[in-house]
Tab-separated table of C-alpha atoms and ligand atoms in Angstrom:
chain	number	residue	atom	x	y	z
A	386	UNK	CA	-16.837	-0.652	12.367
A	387	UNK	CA	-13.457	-2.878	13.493
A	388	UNK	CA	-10.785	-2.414	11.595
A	389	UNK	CA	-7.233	-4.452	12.418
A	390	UNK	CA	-4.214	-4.941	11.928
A	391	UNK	CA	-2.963	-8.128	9.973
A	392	UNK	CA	0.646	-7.336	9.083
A	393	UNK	CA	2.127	-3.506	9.825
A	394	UNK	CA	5.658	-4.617	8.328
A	395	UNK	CA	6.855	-2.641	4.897
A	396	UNK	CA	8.564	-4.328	2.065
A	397	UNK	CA	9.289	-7.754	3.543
A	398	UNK	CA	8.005	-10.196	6.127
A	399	UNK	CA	10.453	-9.872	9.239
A	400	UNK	CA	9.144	-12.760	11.588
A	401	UNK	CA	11.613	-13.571	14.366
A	402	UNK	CA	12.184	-12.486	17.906
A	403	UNK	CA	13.132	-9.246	17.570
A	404	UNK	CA	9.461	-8.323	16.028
A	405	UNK	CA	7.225	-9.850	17.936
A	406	UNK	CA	5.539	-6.831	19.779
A	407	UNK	CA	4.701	-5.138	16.212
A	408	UNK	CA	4.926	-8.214	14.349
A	409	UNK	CA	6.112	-10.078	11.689
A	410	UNK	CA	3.740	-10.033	8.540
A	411	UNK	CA	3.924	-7.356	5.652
A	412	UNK	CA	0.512	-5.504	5.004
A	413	UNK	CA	-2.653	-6.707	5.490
A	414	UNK	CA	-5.781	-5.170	7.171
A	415	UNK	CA	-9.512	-5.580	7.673
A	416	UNK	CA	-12.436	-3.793	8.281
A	417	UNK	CA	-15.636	-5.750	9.364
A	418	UNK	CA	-18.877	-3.805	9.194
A	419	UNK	CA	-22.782	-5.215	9.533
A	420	UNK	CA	-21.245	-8.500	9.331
A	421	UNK	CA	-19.377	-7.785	6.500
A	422	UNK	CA	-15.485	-8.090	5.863
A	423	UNK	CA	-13.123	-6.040	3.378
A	424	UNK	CA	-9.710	-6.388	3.116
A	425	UNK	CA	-6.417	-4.169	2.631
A	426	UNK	CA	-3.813	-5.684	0.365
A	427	UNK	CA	-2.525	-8.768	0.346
A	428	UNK	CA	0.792	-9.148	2.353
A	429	UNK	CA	1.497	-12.185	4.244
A	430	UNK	CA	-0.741	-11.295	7.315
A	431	UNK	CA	-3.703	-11.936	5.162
A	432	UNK	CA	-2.473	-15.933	6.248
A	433	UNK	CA	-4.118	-15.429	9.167
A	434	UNK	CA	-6.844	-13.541	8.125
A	435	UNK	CA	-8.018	-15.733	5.705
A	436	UNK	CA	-7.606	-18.562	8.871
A	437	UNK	CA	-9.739	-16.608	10.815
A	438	UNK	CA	-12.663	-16.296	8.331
A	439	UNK	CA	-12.773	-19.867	7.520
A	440	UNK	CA	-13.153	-20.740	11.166
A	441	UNK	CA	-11.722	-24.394	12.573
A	442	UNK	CA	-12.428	-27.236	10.551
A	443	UNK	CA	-10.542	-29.804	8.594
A	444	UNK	CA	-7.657	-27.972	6.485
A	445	UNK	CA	-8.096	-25.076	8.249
A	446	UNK	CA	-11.514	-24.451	7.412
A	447	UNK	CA	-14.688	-25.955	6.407
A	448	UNK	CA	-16.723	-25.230	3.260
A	449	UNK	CA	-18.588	-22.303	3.415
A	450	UNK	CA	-20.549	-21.291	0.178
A	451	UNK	CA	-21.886	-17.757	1.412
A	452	UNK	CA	-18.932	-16.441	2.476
A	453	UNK	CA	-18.474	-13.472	0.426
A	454	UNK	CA	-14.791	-11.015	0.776
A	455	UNK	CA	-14.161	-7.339	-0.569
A	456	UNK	CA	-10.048	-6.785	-1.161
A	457	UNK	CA	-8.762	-3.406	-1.934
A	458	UNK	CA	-5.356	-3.064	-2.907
A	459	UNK	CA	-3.270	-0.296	-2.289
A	460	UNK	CA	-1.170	-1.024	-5.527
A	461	UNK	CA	0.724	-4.397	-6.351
A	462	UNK	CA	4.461	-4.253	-4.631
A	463	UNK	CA	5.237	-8.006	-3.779
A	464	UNK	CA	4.746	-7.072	-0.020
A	465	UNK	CA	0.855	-6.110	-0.407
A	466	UNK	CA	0.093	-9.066	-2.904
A	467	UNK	CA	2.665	-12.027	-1.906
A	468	UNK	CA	0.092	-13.537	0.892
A	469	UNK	CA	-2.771	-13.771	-1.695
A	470	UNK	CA	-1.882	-17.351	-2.697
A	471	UNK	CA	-2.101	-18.504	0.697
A	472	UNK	CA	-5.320	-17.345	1.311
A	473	UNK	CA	-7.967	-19.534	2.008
A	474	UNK	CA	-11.285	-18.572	0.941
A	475	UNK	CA	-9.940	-18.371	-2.176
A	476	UNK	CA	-9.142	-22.448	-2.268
A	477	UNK	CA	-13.561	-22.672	-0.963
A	478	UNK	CA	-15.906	-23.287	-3.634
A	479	UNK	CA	-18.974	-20.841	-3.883
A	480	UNK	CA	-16.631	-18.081	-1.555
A	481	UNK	CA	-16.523	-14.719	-4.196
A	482	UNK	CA	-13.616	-12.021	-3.435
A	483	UNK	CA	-14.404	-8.803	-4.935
A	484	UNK	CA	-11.308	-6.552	-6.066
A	485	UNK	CA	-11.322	-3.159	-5.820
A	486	UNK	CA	-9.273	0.068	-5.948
A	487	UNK	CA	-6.038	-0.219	-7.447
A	488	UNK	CA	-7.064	-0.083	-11.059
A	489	UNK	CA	-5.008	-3.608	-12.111
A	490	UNK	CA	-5.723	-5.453	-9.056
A	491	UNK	CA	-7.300	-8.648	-10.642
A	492	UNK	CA	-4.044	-8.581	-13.090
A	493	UNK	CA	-1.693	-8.536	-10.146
A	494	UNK	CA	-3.398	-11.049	-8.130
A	495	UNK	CA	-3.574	-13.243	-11.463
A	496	UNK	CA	-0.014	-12.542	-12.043
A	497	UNK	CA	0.793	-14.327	-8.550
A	498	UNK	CA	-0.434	-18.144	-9.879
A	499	UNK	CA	1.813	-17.765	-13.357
A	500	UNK	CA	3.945	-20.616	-13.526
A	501	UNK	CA	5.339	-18.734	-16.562
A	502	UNK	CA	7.193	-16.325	-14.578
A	503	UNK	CA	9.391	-18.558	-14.040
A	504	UNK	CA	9.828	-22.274	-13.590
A	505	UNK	CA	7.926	-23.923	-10.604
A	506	UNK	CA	6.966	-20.138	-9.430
A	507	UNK	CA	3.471	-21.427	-7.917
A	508	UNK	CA	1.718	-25.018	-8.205
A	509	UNK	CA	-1.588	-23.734	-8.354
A	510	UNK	CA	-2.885	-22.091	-11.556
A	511	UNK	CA	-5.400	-18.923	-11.295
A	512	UNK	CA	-8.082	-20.933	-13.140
A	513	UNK	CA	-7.967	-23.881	-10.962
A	514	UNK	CA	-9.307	-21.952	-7.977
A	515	UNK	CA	-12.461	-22.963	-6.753
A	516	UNK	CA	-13.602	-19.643	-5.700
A	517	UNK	CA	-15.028	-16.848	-7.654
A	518	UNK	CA	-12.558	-13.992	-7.551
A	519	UNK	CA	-13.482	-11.070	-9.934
A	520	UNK	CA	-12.923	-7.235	-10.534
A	521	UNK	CA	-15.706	-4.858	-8.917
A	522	UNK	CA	-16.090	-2.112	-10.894
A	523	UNK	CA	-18.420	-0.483	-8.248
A	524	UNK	CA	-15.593	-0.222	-6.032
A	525	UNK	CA	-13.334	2.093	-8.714
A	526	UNK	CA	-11.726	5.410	-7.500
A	527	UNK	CA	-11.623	7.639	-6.490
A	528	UNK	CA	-15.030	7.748	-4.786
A	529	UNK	CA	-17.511	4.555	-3.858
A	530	UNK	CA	-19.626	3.122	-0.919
A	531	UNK	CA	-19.017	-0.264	0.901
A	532	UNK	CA	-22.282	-1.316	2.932
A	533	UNK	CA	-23.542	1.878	3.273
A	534	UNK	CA	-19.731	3.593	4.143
A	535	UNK	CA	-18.443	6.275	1.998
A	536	UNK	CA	-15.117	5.574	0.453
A	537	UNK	CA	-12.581	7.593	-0.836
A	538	UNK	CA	-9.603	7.366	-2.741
A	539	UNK	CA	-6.385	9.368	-3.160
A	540	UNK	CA	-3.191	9.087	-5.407
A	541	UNK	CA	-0.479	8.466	-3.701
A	542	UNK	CA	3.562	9.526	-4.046
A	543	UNK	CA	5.165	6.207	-4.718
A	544	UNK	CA	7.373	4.306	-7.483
A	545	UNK	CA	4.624	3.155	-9.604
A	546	UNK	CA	1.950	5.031	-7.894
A	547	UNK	CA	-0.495	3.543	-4.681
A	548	UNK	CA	-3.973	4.581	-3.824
A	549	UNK	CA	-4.680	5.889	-0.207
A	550	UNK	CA	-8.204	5.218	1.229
A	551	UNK	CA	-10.388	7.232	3.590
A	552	UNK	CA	-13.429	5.251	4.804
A	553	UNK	CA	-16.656	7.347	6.782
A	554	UNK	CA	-16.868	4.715	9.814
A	555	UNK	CA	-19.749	5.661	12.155
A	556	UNK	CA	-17.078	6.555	14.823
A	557	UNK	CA	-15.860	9.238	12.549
A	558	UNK	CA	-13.422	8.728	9.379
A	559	UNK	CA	-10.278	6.019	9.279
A	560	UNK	CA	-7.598	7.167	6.791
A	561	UNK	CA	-5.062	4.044	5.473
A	562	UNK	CA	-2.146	5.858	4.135
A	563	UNK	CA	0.808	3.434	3.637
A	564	UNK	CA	3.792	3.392	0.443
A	565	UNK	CA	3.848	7.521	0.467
A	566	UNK	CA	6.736	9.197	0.142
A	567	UNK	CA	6.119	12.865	2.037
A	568	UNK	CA	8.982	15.728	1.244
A	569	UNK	CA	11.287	15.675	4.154
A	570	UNK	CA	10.639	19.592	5.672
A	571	UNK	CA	8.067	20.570	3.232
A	572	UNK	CA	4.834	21.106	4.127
A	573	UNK	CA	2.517	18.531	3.833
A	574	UNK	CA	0.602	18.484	0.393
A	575	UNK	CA	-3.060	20.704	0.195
A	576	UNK	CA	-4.562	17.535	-1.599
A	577	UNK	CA	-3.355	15.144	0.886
A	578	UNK	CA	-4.458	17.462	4.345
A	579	UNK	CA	-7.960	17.978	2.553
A	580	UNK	CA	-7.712	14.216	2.229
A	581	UNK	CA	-7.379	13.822	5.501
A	582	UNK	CA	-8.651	16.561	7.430
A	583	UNK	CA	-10.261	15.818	10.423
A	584	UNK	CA	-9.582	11.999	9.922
A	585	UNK	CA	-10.070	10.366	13.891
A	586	UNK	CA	-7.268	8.164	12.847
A	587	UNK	CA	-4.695	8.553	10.336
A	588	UNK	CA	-2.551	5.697	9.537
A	589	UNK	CA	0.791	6.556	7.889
A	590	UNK	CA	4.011	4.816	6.259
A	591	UNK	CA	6.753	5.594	8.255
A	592	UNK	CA	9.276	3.226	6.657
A	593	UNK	CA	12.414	5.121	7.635
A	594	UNK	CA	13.903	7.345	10.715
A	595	UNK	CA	14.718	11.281	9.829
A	596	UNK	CA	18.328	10.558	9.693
A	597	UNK	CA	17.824	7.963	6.915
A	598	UNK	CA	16.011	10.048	4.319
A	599	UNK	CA	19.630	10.946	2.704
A	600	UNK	CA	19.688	7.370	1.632
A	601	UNK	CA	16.585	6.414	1.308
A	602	UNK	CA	14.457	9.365	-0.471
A	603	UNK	CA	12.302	8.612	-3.551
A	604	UNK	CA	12.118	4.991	-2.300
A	605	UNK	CA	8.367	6.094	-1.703
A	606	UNK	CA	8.008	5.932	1.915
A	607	UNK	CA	8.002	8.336	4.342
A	608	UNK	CA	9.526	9.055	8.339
A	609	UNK	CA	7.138	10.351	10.970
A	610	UNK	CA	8.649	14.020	11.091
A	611	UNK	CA	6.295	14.419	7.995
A	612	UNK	CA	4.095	12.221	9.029
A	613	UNK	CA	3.152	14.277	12.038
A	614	UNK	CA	3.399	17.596	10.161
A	615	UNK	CA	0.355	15.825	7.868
A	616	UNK	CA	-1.496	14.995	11.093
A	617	UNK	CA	-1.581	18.019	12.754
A	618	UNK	CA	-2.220	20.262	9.405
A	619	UNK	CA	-5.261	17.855	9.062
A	620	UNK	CA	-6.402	18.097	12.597
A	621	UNK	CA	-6.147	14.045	12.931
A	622	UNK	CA	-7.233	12.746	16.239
A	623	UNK	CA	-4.593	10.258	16.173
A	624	UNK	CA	-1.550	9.033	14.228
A	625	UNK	CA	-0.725	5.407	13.612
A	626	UNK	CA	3.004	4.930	12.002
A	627	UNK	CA	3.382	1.767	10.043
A	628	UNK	CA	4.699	-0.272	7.371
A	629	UNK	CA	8.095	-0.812	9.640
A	630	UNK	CA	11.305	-1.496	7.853
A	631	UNK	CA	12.086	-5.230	8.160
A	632	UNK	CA	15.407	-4.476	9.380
A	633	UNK	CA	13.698	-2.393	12.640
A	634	UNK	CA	13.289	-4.594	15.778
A	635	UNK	CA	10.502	-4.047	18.298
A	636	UNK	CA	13.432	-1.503	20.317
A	637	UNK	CA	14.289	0.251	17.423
A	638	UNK	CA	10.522	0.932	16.790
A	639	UNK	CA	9.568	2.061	20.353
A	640	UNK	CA	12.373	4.196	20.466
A	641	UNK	CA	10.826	5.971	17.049
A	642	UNK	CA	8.000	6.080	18.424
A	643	UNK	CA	9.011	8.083	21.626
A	644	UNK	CA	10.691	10.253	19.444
A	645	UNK	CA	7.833	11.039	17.394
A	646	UNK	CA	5.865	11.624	20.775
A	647	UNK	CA	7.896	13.888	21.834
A	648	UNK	CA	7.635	16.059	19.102
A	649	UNK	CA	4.173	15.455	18.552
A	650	UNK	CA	2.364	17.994	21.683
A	651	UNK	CA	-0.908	16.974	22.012
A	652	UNK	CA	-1.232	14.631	19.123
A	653	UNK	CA	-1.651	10.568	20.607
A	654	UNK	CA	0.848	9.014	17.886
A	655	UNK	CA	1.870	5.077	18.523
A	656	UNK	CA	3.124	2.087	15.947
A	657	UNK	CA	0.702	0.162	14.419
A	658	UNK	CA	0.734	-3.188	15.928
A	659	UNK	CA	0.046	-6.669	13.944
A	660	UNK	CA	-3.260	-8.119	15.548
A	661	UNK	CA	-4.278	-4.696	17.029
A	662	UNK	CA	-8.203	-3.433	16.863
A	663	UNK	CA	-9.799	-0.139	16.698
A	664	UNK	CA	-13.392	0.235	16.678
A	665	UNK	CA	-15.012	3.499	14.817
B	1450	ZN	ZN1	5.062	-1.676	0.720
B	1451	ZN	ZN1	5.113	-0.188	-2.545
């Protein structure tokens, strides 16, 4: 199983120099399996995703009539749905996406083509899409399969609530974790370590540093203090921090992140990186 990185950025895109060693795009991942692809939310990095799995051709792509998507959303913030539009197998005739997880998905990606929410808002109306893009209801939470790979699902502690995902690669298990809000010196919640207990990678928010938790709890997101208190209670073999703050350059990050190592002992913890791979 490869899973990577298509935008690690929380809340907004932040493209410029000052982000170009974590990148720019908000939150988009994939997993390809036996030739397969599924998708995590739609943030802008799914751009380039969606550039990739066309392949070259005229327009960025040429027609191809098998290829077949599976998009899980996380939940339906503007930064996990906003890239959606500009994703190109949904423009290819015969291409189907299948949503899953977050129980209003197709509503939320429907939402994004309204012209009624305001005037202009998007040229392209949901029903003119050439694709087939409909709601799997095999792939409902908390518990499913994906090509023969257990999945599960956990409720998550954000405004408006998110979904969490564990996934039973060969390699051993991947948890996705991002828009949770862990209690700043509490432990970490029983559901959540069970969730994640012995997890070979753990992938967490870490929107914000210690020191800014004053400000910015019950925002939803987390800081890696907590985020390494879940790892270890869970026995993770390794912690990824993402969904950076758009306001965090590439410095600011690495400097987190050597903070986090230090306090981490044996645990490997880095940032999650946009275009980085990890193979389970
Ligand atoms: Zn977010
Ligand atoms: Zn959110």
């Amino acid at each position: 199983m490869k899973f990577r990185f298509w935008g690690t950025r929380g809340s907004l895109p932040a493209p410029g120099p000052d982000t170009l060693v974590y990148g720019g795009n908000s939150t988009c991942c994939s997993i390809e399996h036996e030739g397969r692809h599924l998708v995590i939310d739609a943030g802008s990095g799914i751009r380039l995703l969606g550039a990739e799995l066309m392949g070259p051709g005229p327009m960025g792509g040429s027609e191809d009539a098998s290829l077949e998507v599976t998009l899980l959303m996380t939940h339906l913030h503007f930064d996990h749905i906003m890239g959606f539009p500009f994703f190109a197998p949904a423009y290819t005739p015969g291409a189907v996406i299948r949503l899953g997880g977050w129980p209003k998905c197709l509503k939320g990606i429907k939402g994004m083509f309204k012209n009624g929410r305001y005037d202009g808002g998007f040229p392209v109306s949901f029903a003119e899409l050439p694709s087939k893009i409909l709601r799997d209801e095999a792939l409902t939470p908390p518990r499913f399969a994906w090509q023969g790979m257990e999945v599960r699902t956990t409720p998550l502690n954000h405004p408006q609530g998110a979904v969490g995902y564990r996934f039973e690669a060969p390699g051993g298990a991947l948890v996705f974790i991002t828009d949770n809000e862990l209690a700043v010196g509490a432990p970490p919640p029983k559901a959540l370590v069970e969730f994640c207990s012995g997890a070979a990678v753990l992938i967490h928010d870490a929107q914000y540093l210690p020191s800014e938790m004053d400000i910015c709890a019950g925002r939803g997101h987390s800081e890696f203090r907590a985020c390494l208190a879940l790892a270890q209670a869970a026995g993770a073999g390794r912690l990824i921090l993402t969904h950076h703050d758009p306001g965090r350059t590439d410095a600011q990050i690495e400097a987190m992140i050597d903070q986090a190592r230090a306090e981490a002992g044996s645990l490997p913890v880095e940032g999650a990186r946009e275009g980085q791979t990890l193979e389970l």
